[in-house]
CSV table of C-alpha atoms and ligand atoms in Angstrom, one decimal:
chain,number,residue,atom,x,y,z
A,1092,MET,CA,-62.9,-79.4,28.1
A,1093,SER,CA,-61.9,-76.3,26.3
A,1094,ILE,CA,-62.9,-73.0,27.9
A,1095,LEU,CA,-61.4,-70.6,25.4
A,1096,GLU,CA,-61.2,-71.2,21.6
A,1097,LEU,CA,-59.9,-68.7,19.1
A,1098,ARG,CA,-60.7,-69.9,15.6
A,1099,ASP,CA,-58.6,-68.3,12.8
A,1100,VAL,CA,-59.0,-64.9,14.5
A,1101,HIS,CA,-57.9,-61.7,12.7
A,1102,ARG,CA,-58.1,-58.2,14.0
A,1103,VAL,CA,-57.3,-55.2,11.8
A,1104,HIS,CA,-57.1,-51.8,13.5
A,1105,GLY,CA,-57.9,-48.9,11.3
A,1106,HIS,CA,-58.6,-48.7,7.6
A,1107,GLY,CA,-56.8,-48.3,4.2
A,1108,GLU,CA,-53.2,-47.5,4.1
A,1109,THR,CA,-52.9,-47.0,7.9
A,1110,ALA,CA,-54.5,-50.4,8.7
A,1111,VAL,CA,-52.6,-52.5,11.1
A,1112,HIS,CA,-53.1,-56.3,11.0
A,1113,ALA,CA,-52.7,-56.8,14.8
A,1114,LEU,CA,-53.8,-60.5,14.6
A,1115,ALA,CA,-53.4,-62.3,11.3
A,1116,GLY,CA,-55.1,-65.7,11.8
A,1117,VAL,CA,-54.6,-67.0,15.3
A,1118,THR,CA,-56.0,-70.4,16.4
A,1119,LEU,CA,-55.7,-71.3,20.1
A,1120,THR,CA,-57.5,-73.5,22.5
A,1121,VAL,CA,-57.1,-73.3,26.3
A,1122,ALA,CA,-58.6,-76.0,28.4
A,1123,ALA,CA,-60.0,-76.0,31.9
A,1124,GLY,CA,-57.1,-76.3,34.3
A,1125,GLU,CA,-54.6,-75.0,31.8
A,1126,LEU,CA,-52.5,-71.8,32.0
A,1127,VAL,CA,-51.1,-70.6,28.7
A,1128,ALA,CA,-48.4,-67.9,28.6
A,1129,VAL,CA,-48.3,-65.6,25.6
A,1130,MET,CA,-44.9,-64.0,24.8
A,1131,GLY,CA,-43.7,-61.9,21.9
A,1132,PRO,CA,-42.2,-58.6,21.0
A,1133,SER,CA,-43.9,-55.3,21.7
A,1134,GLY,CA,-46.6,-54.8,19.0
A,1135,SER,CA,-46.9,-58.5,18.2
A,1136,GLY,CA,-50.6,-58.6,19.1
A,1137,LYS,CA,-50.6,-59.9,22.7
A,1138,SER,CA,-52.9,-57.4,24.2
A,1139,THR,CA,-55.2,-57.6,21.1
A,1140,LEU,CA,-55.4,-61.3,21.6
A,1141,LEU,CA,-56.3,-60.9,25.3
A,1142,ASN,CA,-58.9,-58.2,24.6
A,1143,LEU,CA,-60.6,-60.5,22.0
A,1144,ALA,CA,-60.5,-63.5,24.3
A,1145,GLY,CA,-62.2,-61.4,27.0
A,1146,GLY,CA,-64.9,-60.0,24.7
A,1147,LEU,CA,-63.6,-56.5,25.1
A,1148,ASP,CA,-63.0,-56.3,21.4
A,1149,ARG,CA,-64.4,-58.1,18.4
A,1150,PRO,CA,-62.4,-59.9,15.7
A,1151,SER,CA,-62.5,-58.6,12.1
A,1152,GLN,CA,-62.7,-62.2,11.0
A,1153,GLY,CA,-62.9,-65.6,12.8
A,1154,GLU,CA,-64.6,-66.7,16.0
A,1155,VAL,CA,-64.0,-66.5,19.7
A,1156,VAL,CA,-65.7,-69.0,21.9
A,1157,VAL,CA,-65.8,-68.8,25.7
A,1158,ASP,CA,-67.2,-71.6,27.8
A,1159,GLY,CA,-69.2,-72.8,24.8
A,1160,THR,CA,-70.6,-69.4,23.9
A,1161,VAL,CA,-69.7,-67.9,20.5
A,1162,LEU,CA,-69.0,-64.3,21.5
A,1163,GLY,CA,-69.9,-62.9,18.1
A,1164,GLU,CA,-73.4,-64.4,18.4
A,1165,CYS,CA,-74.1,-62.7,21.7
A,1166,ASP,CA,-76.2,-59.7,22.2
A,1167,ARG,CA,-74.7,-56.9,24.2
A,1168,ARG,CA,-76.5,-57.8,27.4
A,1169,THR,CA,-75.5,-61.5,27.3
A,1170,LEU,CA,-71.9,-60.5,26.5
A,1171,ALA,CA,-71.8,-58.1,29.4
A,1172,ALA,CA,-73.1,-60.8,31.8
A,1173,LEU,CA,-70.5,-63.3,30.5
A,1174,ARG,CA,-67.7,-60.7,31.0
A,1175,ARG,CA,-68.9,-59.9,34.5
A,1176,ARG,CA,-69.5,-63.4,35.8
A,1177,ARG,CA,-67.3,-65.8,33.9
A,1178,ILE,CA,-64.2,-63.8,32.9
A,1179,GLY,CA,-61.6,-62.3,35.3
A,1180,TYR,CA,-59.3,-59.6,34.0
A,1181,VAL,CA,-56.0,-58.6,35.6
A,1182,PHE,CA,-54.7,-55.7,33.6
A,1183,GLN,CA,-51.9,-53.2,34.4
A,1184,ASP,CA,-54.4,-50.4,34.6
A,1185,LEU,CA,-55.9,-51.4,37.9
A,1186,ASN,CA,-59.2,-49.5,37.7
A,1187,LEU,CA,-59.9,-49.6,41.4
A,1188,LEU,CA,-62.6,-47.2,42.4
A,1189,ALA,CA,-61.1,-44.5,44.5
A,1190,SER,CA,-64.3,-43.9,46.5
A,1191,LEU,CA,-64.6,-47.5,47.6
A,1192,THR,CA,-62.5,-49.3,50.2
A,1193,ALA,CA,-60.5,-52.4,49.3
A,1194,VAL,CA,-63.2,-54.8,50.4
A,1195,GLU,CA,-65.9,-52.8,48.7
A,1196,ASN,CA,-63.9,-52.8,45.4
A,1197,VAL,CA,-63.5,-56.6,45.6
A,1198,ALA,CA,-67.2,-57.2,46.5
A,1199,LEU,CA,-68.5,-55.0,43.7
A,1200,PRO,CA,-68.6,-57.5,40.9
A,1201,LEU,CA,-70.5,-59.9,43.1
A,1202,GLU,CA,-73.0,-57.2,44.1
A,1203,LEU,CA,-73.5,-56.2,40.5
A,1204,ASP,CA,-74.4,-59.8,39.9
A,1205,GLY,CA,-77.0,-59.8,42.6
A,1206,VAL,CA,-75.2,-61.5,45.5
A,1207,GLY,CA,-76.4,-60.0,48.7
A,1208,VAL,CA,-74.3,-57.3,50.3
A,1209,ARG,CA,-73.4,-59.3,53.4
A,1210,LYS,CA,-72.4,-62.4,51.5
A,1211,ALA,CA,-70.5,-60.4,48.9
A,1212,ARG,CA,-68.6,-58.7,51.7
A,1213,LEU,CA,-67.7,-62.0,53.4
A,1214,LEU,CA,-66.4,-63.5,50.2
A,1215,ALA,CA,-64.5,-60.3,49.5
A,1216,GLU,CA,-62.9,-60.4,53.0
A,1217,THR,CA,-61.8,-64.0,52.3
A,1218,ALA,CA,-60.4,-63.1,48.9
A,1219,LEU,CA,-58.4,-60.2,50.5
A,1220,SER,CA,-57.0,-62.6,53.2
A,1221,GLU,CA,-55.8,-64.9,50.4
A,1222,VAL,CA,-53.7,-62.0,49.1
A,1223,ASP,CA,-52.5,-61.1,52.6
A,1224,LEU,CA,-54.5,-58.0,52.8
A,1225,GLY,CA,-57.0,-59.0,55.4
A,1226,ASP,CA,-55.9,-56.3,57.7
A,1227,LEU,CA,-56.1,-53.5,55.1
A,1228,ALA,CA,-59.6,-54.3,53.9
A,1229,GLU,CA,-61.0,-51.0,55.1
A,1230,ARG,CA,-58.4,-48.8,53.4
A,1231,PHE,CA,-59.1,-46.8,50.3
A,1232,PRO,CA,-56.9,-47.3,47.3
A,1233,ASP,CA,-54.8,-44.1,47.9
A,1234,GLU,CA,-54.0,-45.5,51.3
A,1235,LEU,CA,-52.4,-48.6,49.8
A,1236,SER,CA,-49.0,-49.0,48.1
A,1237,GLY,CA,-48.9,-49.9,44.4
A,1238,GLY,CA,-48.2,-53.5,45.1
A,1239,GLN,CA,-51.1,-53.7,47.6
A,1240,GLN,CA,-53.5,-52.0,45.1
A,1241,GLN,CA,-52.4,-54.6,42.5
A,1242,ARG,CA,-53.3,-57.4,44.9
A,1243,VAL,CA,-56.7,-55.9,45.5
A,1244,ALA,CA,-57.2,-55.9,41.8
A,1245,ILE,CA,-56.2,-59.5,41.6
A,1246,ALA,CA,-58.6,-60.5,44.4
A,1247,ARG,CA,-61.4,-58.7,42.5
A,1248,ALA,CA,-60.5,-60.4,39.2
A,1249,LEU,CA,-60.5,-63.9,40.7
A,1250,ILE,CA,-63.5,-63.7,43.0
A,1251,GLY,CA,-66.6,-65.6,42.0
A,1252,GLU,CA,-67.0,-68.4,39.5
A,1253,ARG,CA,-64.6,-67.3,36.8
A,1254,ARG,CA,-64.1,-69.8,34.0
A,1255,LEU,CA,-61.5,-67.8,32.2
A,1256,VAL,CA,-58.8,-65.6,33.7
A,1257,LEU,CA,-56.9,-63.2,31.6
A,1258,ALA,CA,-53.8,-61.4,32.8
A,1259,ASP,CA,-51.8,-58.8,30.7
A,1260,GLU,CA,-48.4,-58.4,32.3
A,1261,PRO,CA,-50.0,-58.4,35.7
A,1262,THR,CA,-46.7,-58.2,37.6
A,1263,GLY,CA,-45.5,-55.1,35.7
A,1264,ALA,CA,-45.0,-52.7,38.5
A,1265,LEU,CA,-44.5,-55.2,41.3
A,1266,ASP,CA,-41.4,-56.2,43.1
A,1267,SER,CA,-40.5,-59.8,42.4
A,1268,HIS,CA,-41.9,-61.2,45.7
A,1269,THR,CA,-45.3,-59.6,45.2
A,1270,GLY,CA,-45.1,-60.6,41.5
A,1271,GLU,CA,-44.6,-64.2,42.5
A,1272,SER,CA,-47.6,-64.2,44.8
A,1273,VAL,CA,-49.8,-62.9,42.0
A,1274,LEU,CA,-48.6,-65.7,39.8
A,1275,ARG,CA,-49.3,-68.2,42.5
A,1276,LEU,CA,-52.9,-66.9,42.9
A,1277,LEU,CA,-53.4,-67.1,39.1
A,1278,ARG,CA,-52.0,-70.6,39.1
A,1279,SER,CA,-54.2,-71.8,41.9
A,1280,LYS,CA,-57.3,-70.3,40.3
A,1281,VAL,CA,-56.4,-72.3,37.2
A,1282,ASP,CA,-55.7,-75.5,39.2
A,1283,GLY,CA,-59.2,-75.0,40.6
A,1284,GLY,CA,-60.6,-75.5,37.1
A,1285,ALA,CA,-60.5,-72.1,35.3
A,1286,ALA,CA,-58.6,-71.6,32.1
A,1287,GLY,CA,-55.9,-68.9,32.1
A,1288,VAL,CA,-54.0,-66.8,29.7
A,1289,LEU,CA,-51.0,-64.8,30.9
A,1290,VAL,CA,-49.2,-62.3,28.8
A,1291,THR,CA,-45.7,-61.8,30.0
A,1292,HIS,CA,-42.2,-60.6,29.0
A,1293,ASP,CA,-40.6,-62.6,31.7
A,1294,ALA,CA,-39.5,-66.2,31.1
A,1295,ARG,CA,-39.5,-66.9,34.8
A,1296,HIS,CA,-43.2,-66.0,34.9
A,1297,ALA,CA,-43.9,-68.0,31.8
A,1298,ALA,CA,-42.5,-71.0,33.7
A,1299,TRP,CA,-45.7,-71.0,35.7
A,1300,ALA,CA,-47.7,-71.9,32.6
A,1301,ASP,CA,-48.4,-75.3,31.1
A,1302,ARG,CA,-47.7,-74.0,27.6
A,1303,VAL,CA,-46.1,-71.0,26.0
A,1304,VAL,CA,-47.2,-69.5,22.8
A,1305,PHE,CA,-45.0,-67.0,20.9
A,1306,LEU,CA,-46.5,-64.3,18.8
A,1307,ARG,CA,-44.8,-62.4,16.1
A,1308,ASP,CA,-46.5,-59.9,13.8
A,1309,GLY,CA,-49.9,-61.2,14.8
A,1310,ILE,CA,-49.4,-64.9,14.2
A,1311,ILE,CA,-48.3,-67.8,16.5
A,1312,VAL,CA,-44.8,-68.7,15.4
A,1313,ASP,CA,-43.9,-71.2,18.1
A,1314,THR,CA,-45.4,-73.2,20.9
A,1315,SER,CA,-43.6,-74.9,23.7
A,1316,GLY,CA,-44.7,-77.4,26.3
A,1317,PRO,CA,-44.1,-77.2,30.0
A,1318,LEU,CA,-41.1,-75.1,30.8
A,1319,ASP,CA,-38.7,-76.9,32.9
A,1320,GLU,CA,-35.8,-74.8,31.7
A,1321,PRO,CA,-36.7,-71.1,31.9
A,1322,ASP,CA,-33.1,-70.2,31.4
A,1323,ALA,CA,-33.3,-71.5,27.8
A,1324,LEU,CA,-36.1,-69.0,27.3
A,1325,LEU,CA,-34.2,-66.2,28.9
A,1326,ALA,CA,-31.5,-66.7,26.4
A,1327,GLN,CA,-34.0,-65.8,23.7
A,1328,ASP,CA,-35.0,-62.7,25.5
A,1329,GLY,CA,-34.1,-60.7,22.4
A,1330,ALA,CA,-37.5,-62.0,21.3
A,1331,ARG,CA,-39.2,-59.4,23.6
B,1475,LIG,P1,-48.6,-56.1,22.2
B,1475,LIG,O1,-49.6,-56.1,23.3
B,1475,LIG,O2,-48.0,-57.4,21.8
B,1475,LIG,O3,-47.6,-55.0,22.4
B,1475,LIG,P2,-50.9,-54.9,20.7
B,1475,LIG,O4,-51.9,-56.0,20.6
B,1475,LIG,O5,-51.1,-53.9,21.7
B,1475,LIG,O6,-49.4,-55.6,20.9
B,1475,LIG,O7,-50.8,-54.3,19.3
B,1475,LIG,C1,-50.6,-55.0,18.1
B,1475,LIG,C2,-50.5,-54.0,16.9
B,1475,LIG,O8,-51.8,-53.4,16.7
B,1475,LIG,C3,-49.5,-52.9,17.1
B,1475,LIG,O9,-49.0,-52.5,15.9
B,1475,LIG,C4,-50.4,-51.7,17.6
B,1475,LIG,O10,-49.8,-50.5,17.3
B,1475,LIG,C5,-51.7,-52.0,16.9
B,1475,LIG,N1,-52.9,-51.5,17.7
B,1475,LIG,C6,-53.3,-52.0,18.9
B,1475,LIG,N2,-54.4,-51.4,19.3
B,1475,LIG,C7,-54.7,-50.5,18.3
B,1475,LIG,C8,-55.8,-49.6,18.1
B,1475,LIG,N3,-56.7,-49.5,19.0
B,1475,LIG,N4,-55.7,-48.8,17.0
B,1475,LIG,C9,-54.8,-48.9,16.1
B,1475,LIG,N5,-53.7,-49.8,16.2
B,1475,LIG,C10,-53.7,-50.6,17.3
B,1476,LIG,MG1,-49.6,-55.3,25.2
């Protein structure tokens, strides 16, 4: 069952002579239980693709379908609810709320969705334990290291019944050990039935995916199946 479908999606930023064709006709389907890595040079449209998939941006042409819903046909309220409940975002900009503790940050999306405070808190504590932060649940973001903050953000992105998980270079600022644990969490969420899209520069991270899609100048130029030889990709790293 496909959870994410991009149908001939275009996105033009700006107008006239300064217009940038960030995506120039991308068709991509991601099924439940499937993790797709997106690689490509800087400026090739990776973040644009992810923003469109998550309903944070709208295509200039083409359709985006998430869990059977055509995003372009949704009113703002429906789209907001879909984004809040069904889509998890792991972006480099963490967006943790400084005035809330780690556990409060993680519980927030559930509470916004009407889950009771006590239940939301319990679920949030469990989610933090899963990222090895059970002992730090009461700390504020500025009392946590960069890597710990990142894991709080991951816990918040994966909590609840997400159908689609989107990650834009989620391991950017992390040491390789923490980066690995982030990928493991993403992978297990997908193995639990979500669909995942992971933007990464790192072939070792792409090796966690079932499929790798290569973007260049806003189009998909290549797709590979399961990566059993990440070294072969590393050799192409000029493609970043
Ligand atoms: P990537 O994530 O692969 O580096 P992006 O999707 O961020 O690529 O950008 C693709 C192209 O679209 C780039 O040329 C970028 O400069 C341009 N672009 C992205 N967002 C905007 C924007 N909001 N306004 C104008 N141009 C943009
Ligand atoms: Mg980007």
